[in-house]
Short mmCIF file of C-alpha atoms in Angstrom, two decimals:
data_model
loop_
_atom_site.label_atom_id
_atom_site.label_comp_id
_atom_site.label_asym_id
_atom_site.label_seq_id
_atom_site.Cartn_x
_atom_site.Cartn_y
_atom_site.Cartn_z
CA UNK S 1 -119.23 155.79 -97.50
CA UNK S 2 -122.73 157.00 -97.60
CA UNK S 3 -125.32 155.18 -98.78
CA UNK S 4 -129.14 155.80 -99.06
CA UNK S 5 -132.53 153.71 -99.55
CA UNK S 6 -135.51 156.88 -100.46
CA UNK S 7 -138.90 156.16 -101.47
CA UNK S 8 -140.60 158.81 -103.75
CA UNK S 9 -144.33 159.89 -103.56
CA UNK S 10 -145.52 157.02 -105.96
CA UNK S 11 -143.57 154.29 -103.69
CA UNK S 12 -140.67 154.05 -105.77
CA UNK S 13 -137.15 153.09 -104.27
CA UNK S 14 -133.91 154.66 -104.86
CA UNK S 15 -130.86 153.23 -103.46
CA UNK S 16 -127.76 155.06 -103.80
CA UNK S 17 -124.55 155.46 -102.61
CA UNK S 18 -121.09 157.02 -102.42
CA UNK S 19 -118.25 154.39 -102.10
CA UNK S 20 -115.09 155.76 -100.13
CA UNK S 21 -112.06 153.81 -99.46
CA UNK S 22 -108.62 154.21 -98.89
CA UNK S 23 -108.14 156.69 -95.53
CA UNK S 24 -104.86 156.51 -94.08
CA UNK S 25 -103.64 154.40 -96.87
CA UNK S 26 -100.74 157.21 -98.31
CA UNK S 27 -101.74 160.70 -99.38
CA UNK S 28 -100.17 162.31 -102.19
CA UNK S 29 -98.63 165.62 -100.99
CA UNK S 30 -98.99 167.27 -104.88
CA UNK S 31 -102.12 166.50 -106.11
CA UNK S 32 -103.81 166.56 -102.73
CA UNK S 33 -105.44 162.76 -102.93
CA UNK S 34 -104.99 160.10 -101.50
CA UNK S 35 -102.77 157.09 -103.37
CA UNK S 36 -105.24 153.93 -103.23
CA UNK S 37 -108.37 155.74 -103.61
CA UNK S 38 -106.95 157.24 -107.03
CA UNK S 39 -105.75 153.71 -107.86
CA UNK S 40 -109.04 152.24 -107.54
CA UNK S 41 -110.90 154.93 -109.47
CA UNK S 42 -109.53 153.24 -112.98
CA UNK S 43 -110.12 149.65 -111.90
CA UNK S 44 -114.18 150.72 -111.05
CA UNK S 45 -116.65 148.70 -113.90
CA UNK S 46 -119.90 147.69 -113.98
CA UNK S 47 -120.46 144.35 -114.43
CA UNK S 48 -123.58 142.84 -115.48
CA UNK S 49 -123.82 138.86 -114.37
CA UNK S 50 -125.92 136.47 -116.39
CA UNK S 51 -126.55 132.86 -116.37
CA UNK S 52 -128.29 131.10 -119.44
CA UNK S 53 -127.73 134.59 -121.48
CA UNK S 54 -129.97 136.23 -118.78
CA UNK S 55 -129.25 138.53 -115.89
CA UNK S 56 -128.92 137.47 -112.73
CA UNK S 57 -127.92 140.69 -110.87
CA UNK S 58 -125.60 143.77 -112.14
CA UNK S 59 -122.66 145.61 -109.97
CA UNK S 60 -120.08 148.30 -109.32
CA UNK S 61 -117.24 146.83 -108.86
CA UNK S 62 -113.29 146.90 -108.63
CA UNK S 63 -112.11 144.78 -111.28
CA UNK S 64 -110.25 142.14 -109.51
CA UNK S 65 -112.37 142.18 -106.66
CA UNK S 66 -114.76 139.33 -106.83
CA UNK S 67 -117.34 140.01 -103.85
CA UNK S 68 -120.00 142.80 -104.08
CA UNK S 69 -120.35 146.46 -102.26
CA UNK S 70 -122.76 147.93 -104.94
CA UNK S 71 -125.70 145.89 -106.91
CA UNK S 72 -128.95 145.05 -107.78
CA UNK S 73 -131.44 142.01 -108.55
CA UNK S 74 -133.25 144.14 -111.01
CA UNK S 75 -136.95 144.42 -109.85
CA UNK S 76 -135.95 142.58 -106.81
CA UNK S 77 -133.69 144.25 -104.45
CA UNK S 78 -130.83 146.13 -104.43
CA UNK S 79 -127.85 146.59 -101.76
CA UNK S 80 -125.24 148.25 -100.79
CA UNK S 81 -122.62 147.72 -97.75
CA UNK S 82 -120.68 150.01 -96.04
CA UNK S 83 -117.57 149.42 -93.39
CA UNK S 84 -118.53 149.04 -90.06
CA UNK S 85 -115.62 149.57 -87.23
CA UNK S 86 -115.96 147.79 -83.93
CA UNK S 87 -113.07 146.64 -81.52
CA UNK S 88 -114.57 142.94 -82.43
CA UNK S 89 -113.08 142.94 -85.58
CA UNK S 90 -112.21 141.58 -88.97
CA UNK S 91 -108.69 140.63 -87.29
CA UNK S 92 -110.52 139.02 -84.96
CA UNK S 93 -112.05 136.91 -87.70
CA UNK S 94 -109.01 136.51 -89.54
CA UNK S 95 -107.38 135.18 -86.86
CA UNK S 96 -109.83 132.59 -85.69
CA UNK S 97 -110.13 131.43 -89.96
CA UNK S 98 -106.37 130.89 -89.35
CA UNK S 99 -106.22 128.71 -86.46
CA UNK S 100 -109.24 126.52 -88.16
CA UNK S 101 -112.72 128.01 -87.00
CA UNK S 102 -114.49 128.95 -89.77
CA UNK S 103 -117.91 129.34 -89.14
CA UNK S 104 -118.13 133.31 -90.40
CA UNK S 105 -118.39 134.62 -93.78
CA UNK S 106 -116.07 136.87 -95.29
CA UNK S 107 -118.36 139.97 -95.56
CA UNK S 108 -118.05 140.61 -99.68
CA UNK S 109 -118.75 136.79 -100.58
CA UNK S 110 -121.56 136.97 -98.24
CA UNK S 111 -122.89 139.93 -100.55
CA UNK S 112 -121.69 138.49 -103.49
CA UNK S 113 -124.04 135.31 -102.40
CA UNK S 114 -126.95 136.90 -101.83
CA UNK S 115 -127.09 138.91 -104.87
CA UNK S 116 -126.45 135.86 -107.17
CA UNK S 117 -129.14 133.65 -105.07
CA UNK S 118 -131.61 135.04 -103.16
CA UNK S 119 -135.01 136.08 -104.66
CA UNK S 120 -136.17 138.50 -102.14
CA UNK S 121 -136.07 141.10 -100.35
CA UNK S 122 -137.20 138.84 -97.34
CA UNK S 123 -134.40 136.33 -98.01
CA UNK S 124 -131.98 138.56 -98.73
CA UNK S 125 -132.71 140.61 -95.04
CA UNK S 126 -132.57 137.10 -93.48
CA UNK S 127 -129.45 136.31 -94.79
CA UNK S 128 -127.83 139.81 -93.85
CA UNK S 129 -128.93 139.78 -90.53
CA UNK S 130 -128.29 136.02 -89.07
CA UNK S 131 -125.04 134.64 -91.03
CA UNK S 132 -122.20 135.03 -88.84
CA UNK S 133 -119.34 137.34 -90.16
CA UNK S 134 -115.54 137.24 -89.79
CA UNK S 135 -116.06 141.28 -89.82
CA UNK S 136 -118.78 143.90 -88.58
CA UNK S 137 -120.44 145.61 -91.33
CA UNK S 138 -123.42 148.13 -92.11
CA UNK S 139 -125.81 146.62 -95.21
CA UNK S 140 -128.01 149.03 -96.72
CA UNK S 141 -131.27 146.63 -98.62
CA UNK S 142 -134.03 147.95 -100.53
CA UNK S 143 -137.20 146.14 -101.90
CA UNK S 144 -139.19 146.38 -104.73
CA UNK S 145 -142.64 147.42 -102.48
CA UNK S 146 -143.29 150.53 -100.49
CA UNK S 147 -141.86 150.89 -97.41
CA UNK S 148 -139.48 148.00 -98.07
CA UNK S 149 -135.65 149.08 -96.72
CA UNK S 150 -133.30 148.93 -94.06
CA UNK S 151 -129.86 149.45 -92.38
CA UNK S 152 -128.72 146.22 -90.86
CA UNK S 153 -126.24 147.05 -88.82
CA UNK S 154 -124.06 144.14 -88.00
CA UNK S 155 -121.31 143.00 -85.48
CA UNK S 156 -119.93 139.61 -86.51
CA UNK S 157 -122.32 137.38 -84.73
CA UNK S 158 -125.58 139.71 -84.24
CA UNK S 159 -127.71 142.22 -86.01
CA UNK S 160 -128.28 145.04 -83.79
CA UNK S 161 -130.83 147.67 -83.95
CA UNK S 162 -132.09 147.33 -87.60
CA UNK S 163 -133.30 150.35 -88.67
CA UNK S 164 -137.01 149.94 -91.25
CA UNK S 165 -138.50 152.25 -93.51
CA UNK S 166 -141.53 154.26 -92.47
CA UNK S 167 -143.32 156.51 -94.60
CA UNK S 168 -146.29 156.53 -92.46
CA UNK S 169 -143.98 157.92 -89.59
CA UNK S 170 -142.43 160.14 -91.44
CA UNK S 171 -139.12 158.23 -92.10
CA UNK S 172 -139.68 158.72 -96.20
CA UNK S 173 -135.33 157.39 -96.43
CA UNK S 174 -132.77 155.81 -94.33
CA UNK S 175 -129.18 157.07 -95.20
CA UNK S 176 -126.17 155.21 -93.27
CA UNK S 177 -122.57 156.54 -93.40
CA UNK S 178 -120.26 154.21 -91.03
CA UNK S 179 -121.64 154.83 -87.52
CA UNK S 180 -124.16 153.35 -85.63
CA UNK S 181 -127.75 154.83 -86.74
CA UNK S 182 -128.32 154.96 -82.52
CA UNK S 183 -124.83 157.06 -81.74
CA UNK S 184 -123.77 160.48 -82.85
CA UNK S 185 -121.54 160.19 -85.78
CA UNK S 186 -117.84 160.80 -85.04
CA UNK S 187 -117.84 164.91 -84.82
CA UNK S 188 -114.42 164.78 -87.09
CA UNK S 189 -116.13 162.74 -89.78
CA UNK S 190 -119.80 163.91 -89.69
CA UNK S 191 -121.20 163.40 -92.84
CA UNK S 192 -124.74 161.86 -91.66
CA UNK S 193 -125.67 165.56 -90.66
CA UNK S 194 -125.47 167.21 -93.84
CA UNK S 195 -126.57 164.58 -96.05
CA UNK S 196 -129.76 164.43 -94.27
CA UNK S 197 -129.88 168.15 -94.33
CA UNK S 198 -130.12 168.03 -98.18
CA UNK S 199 -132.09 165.27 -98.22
CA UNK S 200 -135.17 166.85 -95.90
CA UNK S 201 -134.56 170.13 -97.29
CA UNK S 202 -135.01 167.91 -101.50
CA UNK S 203 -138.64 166.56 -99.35
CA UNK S 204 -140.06 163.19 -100.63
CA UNK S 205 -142.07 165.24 -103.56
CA UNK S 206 -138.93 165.90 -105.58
CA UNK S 207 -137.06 162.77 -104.54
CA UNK S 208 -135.44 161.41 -108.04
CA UNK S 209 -132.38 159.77 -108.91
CA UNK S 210 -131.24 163.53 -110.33
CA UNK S 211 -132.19 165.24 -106.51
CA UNK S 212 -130.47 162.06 -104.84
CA UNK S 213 -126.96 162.26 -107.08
CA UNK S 214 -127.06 166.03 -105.95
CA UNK S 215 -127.26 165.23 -102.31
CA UNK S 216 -123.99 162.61 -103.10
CA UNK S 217 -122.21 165.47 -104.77
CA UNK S 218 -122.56 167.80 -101.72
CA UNK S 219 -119.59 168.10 -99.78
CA UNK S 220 -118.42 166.33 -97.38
CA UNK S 221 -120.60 163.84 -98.33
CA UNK S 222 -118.56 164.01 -101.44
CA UNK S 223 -115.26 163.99 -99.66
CA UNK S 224 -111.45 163.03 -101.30
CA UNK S 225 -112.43 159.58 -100.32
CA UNK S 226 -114.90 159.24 -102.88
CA UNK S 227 -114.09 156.36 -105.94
CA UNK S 228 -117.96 156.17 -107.32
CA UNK S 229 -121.21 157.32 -107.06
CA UNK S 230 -123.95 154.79 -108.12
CA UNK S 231 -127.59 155.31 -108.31
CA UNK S 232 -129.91 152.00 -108.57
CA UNK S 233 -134.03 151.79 -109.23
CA UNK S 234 -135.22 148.54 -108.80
CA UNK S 235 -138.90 149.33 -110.36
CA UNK S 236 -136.49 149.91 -114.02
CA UNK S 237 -134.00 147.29 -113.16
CA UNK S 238 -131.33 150.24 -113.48
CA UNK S 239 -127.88 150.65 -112.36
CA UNK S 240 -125.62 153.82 -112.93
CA UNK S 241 -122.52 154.82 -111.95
CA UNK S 242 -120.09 157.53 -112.26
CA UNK S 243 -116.31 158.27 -111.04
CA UNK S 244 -116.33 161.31 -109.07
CA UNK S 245 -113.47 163.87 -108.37
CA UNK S 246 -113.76 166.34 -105.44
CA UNK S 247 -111.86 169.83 -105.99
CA UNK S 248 -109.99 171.58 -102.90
CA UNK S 249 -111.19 172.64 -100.79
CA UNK S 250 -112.52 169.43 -100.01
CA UNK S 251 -112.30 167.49 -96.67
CA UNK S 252 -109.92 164.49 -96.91
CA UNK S 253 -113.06 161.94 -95.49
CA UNK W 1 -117.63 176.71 -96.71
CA UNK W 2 -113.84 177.52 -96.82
CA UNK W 3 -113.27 175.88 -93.66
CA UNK W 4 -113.60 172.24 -92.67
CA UNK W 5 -115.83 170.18 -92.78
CA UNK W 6 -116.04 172.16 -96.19
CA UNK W 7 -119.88 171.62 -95.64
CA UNK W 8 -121.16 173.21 -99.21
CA UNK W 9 -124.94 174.60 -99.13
CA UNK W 10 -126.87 171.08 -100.90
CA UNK W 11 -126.22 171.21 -104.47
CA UNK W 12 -128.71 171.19 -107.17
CA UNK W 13 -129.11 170.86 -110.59
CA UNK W 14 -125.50 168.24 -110.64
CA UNK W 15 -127.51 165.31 -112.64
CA UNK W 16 -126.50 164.27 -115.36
CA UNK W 17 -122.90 163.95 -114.06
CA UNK W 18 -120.68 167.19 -115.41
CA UNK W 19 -118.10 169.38 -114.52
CA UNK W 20 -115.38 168.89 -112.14
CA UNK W 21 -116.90 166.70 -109.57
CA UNK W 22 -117.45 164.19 -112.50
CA UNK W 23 -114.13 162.66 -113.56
CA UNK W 24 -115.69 159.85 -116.03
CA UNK W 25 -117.76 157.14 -116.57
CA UNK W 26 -117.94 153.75 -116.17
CA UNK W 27 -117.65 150.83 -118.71
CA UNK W 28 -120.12 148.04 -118.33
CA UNK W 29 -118.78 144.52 -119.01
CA UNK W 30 -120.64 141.21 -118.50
CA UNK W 31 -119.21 137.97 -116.80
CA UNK W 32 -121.00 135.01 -117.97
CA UNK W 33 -122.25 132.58 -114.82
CA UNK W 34 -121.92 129.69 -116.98
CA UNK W 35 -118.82 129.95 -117.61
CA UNK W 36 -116.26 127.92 -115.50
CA UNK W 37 -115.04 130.29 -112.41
CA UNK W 38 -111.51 130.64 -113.32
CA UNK W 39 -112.37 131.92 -117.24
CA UNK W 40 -115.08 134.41 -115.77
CA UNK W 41 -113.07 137.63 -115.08
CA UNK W 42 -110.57 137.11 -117.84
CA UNK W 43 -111.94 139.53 -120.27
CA UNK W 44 -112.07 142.82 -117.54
CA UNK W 45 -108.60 141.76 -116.71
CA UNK W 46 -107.50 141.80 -119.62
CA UNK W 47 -109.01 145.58 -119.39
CA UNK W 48 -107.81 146.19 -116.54
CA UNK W 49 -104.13 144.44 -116.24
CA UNK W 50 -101.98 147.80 -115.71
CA UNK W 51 -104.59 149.48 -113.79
CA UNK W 52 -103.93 146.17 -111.12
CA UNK W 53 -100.84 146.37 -111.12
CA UNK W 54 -100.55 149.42 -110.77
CA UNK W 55 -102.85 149.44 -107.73
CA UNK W 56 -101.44 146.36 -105.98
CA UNK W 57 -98.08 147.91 -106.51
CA UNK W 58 -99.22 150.58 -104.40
CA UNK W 59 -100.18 148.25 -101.32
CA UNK W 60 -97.06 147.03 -101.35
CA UNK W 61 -95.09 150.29 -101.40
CA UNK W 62 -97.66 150.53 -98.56
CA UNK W 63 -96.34 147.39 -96.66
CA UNK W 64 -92.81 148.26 -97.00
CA UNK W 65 -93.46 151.41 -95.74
CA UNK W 66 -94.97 149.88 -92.48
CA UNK W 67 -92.33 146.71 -92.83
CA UNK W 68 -88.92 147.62 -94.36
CA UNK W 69 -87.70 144.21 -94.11
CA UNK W 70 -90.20 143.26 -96.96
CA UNK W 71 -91.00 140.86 -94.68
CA UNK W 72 -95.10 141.30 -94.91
CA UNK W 73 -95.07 141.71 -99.12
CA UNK W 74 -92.82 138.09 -98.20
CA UNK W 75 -95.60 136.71 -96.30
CA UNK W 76 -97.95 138.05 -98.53
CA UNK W 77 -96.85 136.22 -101.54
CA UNK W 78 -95.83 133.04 -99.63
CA UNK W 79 -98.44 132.51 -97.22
CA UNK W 80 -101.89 133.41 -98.28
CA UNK W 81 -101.71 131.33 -101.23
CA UNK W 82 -101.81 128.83 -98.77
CA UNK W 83 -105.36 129.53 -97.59
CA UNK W 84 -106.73 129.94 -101.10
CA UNK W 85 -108.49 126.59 -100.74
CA UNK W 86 -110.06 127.00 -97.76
CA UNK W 87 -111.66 130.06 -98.76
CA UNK W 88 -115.34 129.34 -100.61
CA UNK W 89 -115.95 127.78 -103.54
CA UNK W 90 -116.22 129.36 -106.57
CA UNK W 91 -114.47 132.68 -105.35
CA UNK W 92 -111.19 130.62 -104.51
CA UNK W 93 -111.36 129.45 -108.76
CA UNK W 94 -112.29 133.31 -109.56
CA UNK W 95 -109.48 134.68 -107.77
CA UNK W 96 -106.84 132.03 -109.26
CA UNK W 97 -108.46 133.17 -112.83
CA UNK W 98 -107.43 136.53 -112.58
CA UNK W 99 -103.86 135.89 -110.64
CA UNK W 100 -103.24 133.84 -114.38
CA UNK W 101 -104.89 136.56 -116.37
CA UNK W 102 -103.36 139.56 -114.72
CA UNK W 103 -99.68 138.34 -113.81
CA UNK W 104 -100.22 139.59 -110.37
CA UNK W 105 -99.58 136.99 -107.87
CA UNK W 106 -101.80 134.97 -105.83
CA UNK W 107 -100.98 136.19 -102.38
CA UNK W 108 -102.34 139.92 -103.60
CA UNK W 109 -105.16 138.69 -105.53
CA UNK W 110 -106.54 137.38 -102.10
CA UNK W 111 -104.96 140.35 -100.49
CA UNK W 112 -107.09 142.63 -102.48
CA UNK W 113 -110.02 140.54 -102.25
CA UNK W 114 -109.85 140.20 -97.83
CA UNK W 115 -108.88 143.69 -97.42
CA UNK W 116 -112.06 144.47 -95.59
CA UNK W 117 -111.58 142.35 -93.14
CA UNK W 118 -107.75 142.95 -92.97
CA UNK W 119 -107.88 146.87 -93.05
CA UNK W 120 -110.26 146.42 -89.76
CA UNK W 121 -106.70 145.92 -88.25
#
């Protein structure tokens, strides 16, 4: 996954993201793909979530999946999560929710939570970054001000390193793909490098949701992995998403 | 480019969504809050029966592949329906809703909805 919190020259946000699933999970010798991440592409639908005939928050989601990767409180916040991989696991969790202790949150209902009940960016952050988890996980939050986002980065019990917008410094985005902001990514599965290539080379001055979606097209960012794309402004309350396909030669992740 | 990472110079000009990196849209449904938790996914279900079958169906080809026995699709089915109630209020309702409305048992309803924290294994 790669997802991305920029702020344009006016102080707009725009959160965006590729969601990637299924590595390792069967890959289809003839059509070059792999088998879950093609079944999930048809089950992908956004879902817009009211109470008393208003909205509450809106969503990408995998029908059947109840818990949230992808949404947004319109003119709130908006957030994304992306997997995190630590040796202090979701297993770990698991197993500890089977023999009784559940003190931890399973990661999507903790998303799924926030977006139907918090009403702030503050609240939301807070919640993020001190709930204990059954799994590690990387949460991507924007605001609704300038200079309002952040990569909370997350083991199950701690939030480590969060990572803040800062225009004044020069940090105009923060883009997370699933390593550690603090560690080189992976060298096999570098797709932090690149991204932030095309975003630095778009600058802040033609940031848009347009310039974003064609930094989430770029290869490997777009990899065989991808399901969605979705691209998310708070200031409009708007959520938009699109199924993406990624022709050979493309890198599996 | 022809060699991997396959890392393309950035591309421009790809918005709005065409040509073969685009492969569709997405529908837009609404789930209704007030609503009682079990009814509130029935309508994308509905939608969406085949395409969950069809994807759950894969997971399991998955587990036999790893378990021949069928052993793990067995414990699958007969075990995690066990923990449905101790997992949060109103998810637990939500997920029985669309086990009725899909066909699709219980056990891989929850499957599907923990596999974050089970595909850390």
């Amino acid at each position: 996954c790669t997802s991305l919190v920029a702020e344009d020259p006016r102080g707009n946000l725009i959160h965006a993201r590729n969601l990637d699933f299924g590595l390792f999970l069967g890959w289809d010798m003839k059509n070059h793909s792999w088998v879950i991440t093609e079944k999930l592409k048809p089950l992908v639908v956004n879902v817009d979530f009211r109470r008393n005939n208003k909205t509450v928050f809106k969503s990408t989601n995998f029908a059947g999946y109840v818990g949230m990767l992808t949404g947004i409180r319109p003119y709130l916040f908006t957030l994304t999560m992306n997997e995190r991989f630590s040796l202090d696991g979701g297993y770990i969790g698991v197993l500890e929710w089977i023999l009784g202790k559940r003190d931890g949150r399973w990661m999507s209902f903790l998303t799924r939570s926030v977006l139907e009940n918090a009403t702030s960016y503050e609240e939301a952050k807070k919640l993020l970054s001190d709930t204990k988890l059954l799994a590690p996980a990387y949460f991507i939050l924007g605001g609704n001000q300038s200079g309002e986002a952040c990569i909370i980065t997350r083991s199950r019990t701690h939030s480590l390193n969060p990572l803040e917008l800062d225009v004044k410094q020069g940090r105009w985005y923060v883009l997370e793909t699933n390593y550690d902001h603090w560690k080189k990514p992976l060298f096999l599965d570098d797709r932090r490098t690149p991204a932030m290539k095309c975003m630095n080379q778009t600058t802040q001055t033609n940031i848009s949701i347009k310039t974003v979606y064609d930094v989430l097209s770029t290869k490997p960012v777009l990899n065989k992995l991808t399901t969605y794309t979705t691209l998310m402004e708070v200031s409009k309350g708007n959520l938009e998403s699109y199924i993406r396909a990624c022709p050979n030669p493309c890198m599996p992740w | 480019q022809f060699v991997p990472p396959y890392t393309e110079d950035c591309r421009t000009e790809m918005y709005p969504p065409r040509g073969p990196t685009f492969q569709s849209a997405v529908t837009w449904y609404t789930v209704n809050l007030d609503s009682p938790p079990s009814k509130r996914w029935t309508e994308i279900i509905t939608d969406k029966k085949d395409e969950l079958v069809s994807m759950v169906q894969a997971i399991k080809d998955l587990a036999d592949a790893f378990v021949p026995s069928g052993r793990l699709e067995e414990l699958i089915d007969k075990a995690l329906p066990m923990m449905i109630d101790t997992l949060p209020y109103p998810f637990n309702e939500e997920m029985k809703g669309i086990a009725t409305a899909s066909g699709v048992p219980l056990g891989e309803v929850i499957l599907f909805n923990i596999f974050y924290e089970i595909f850390t294994v």
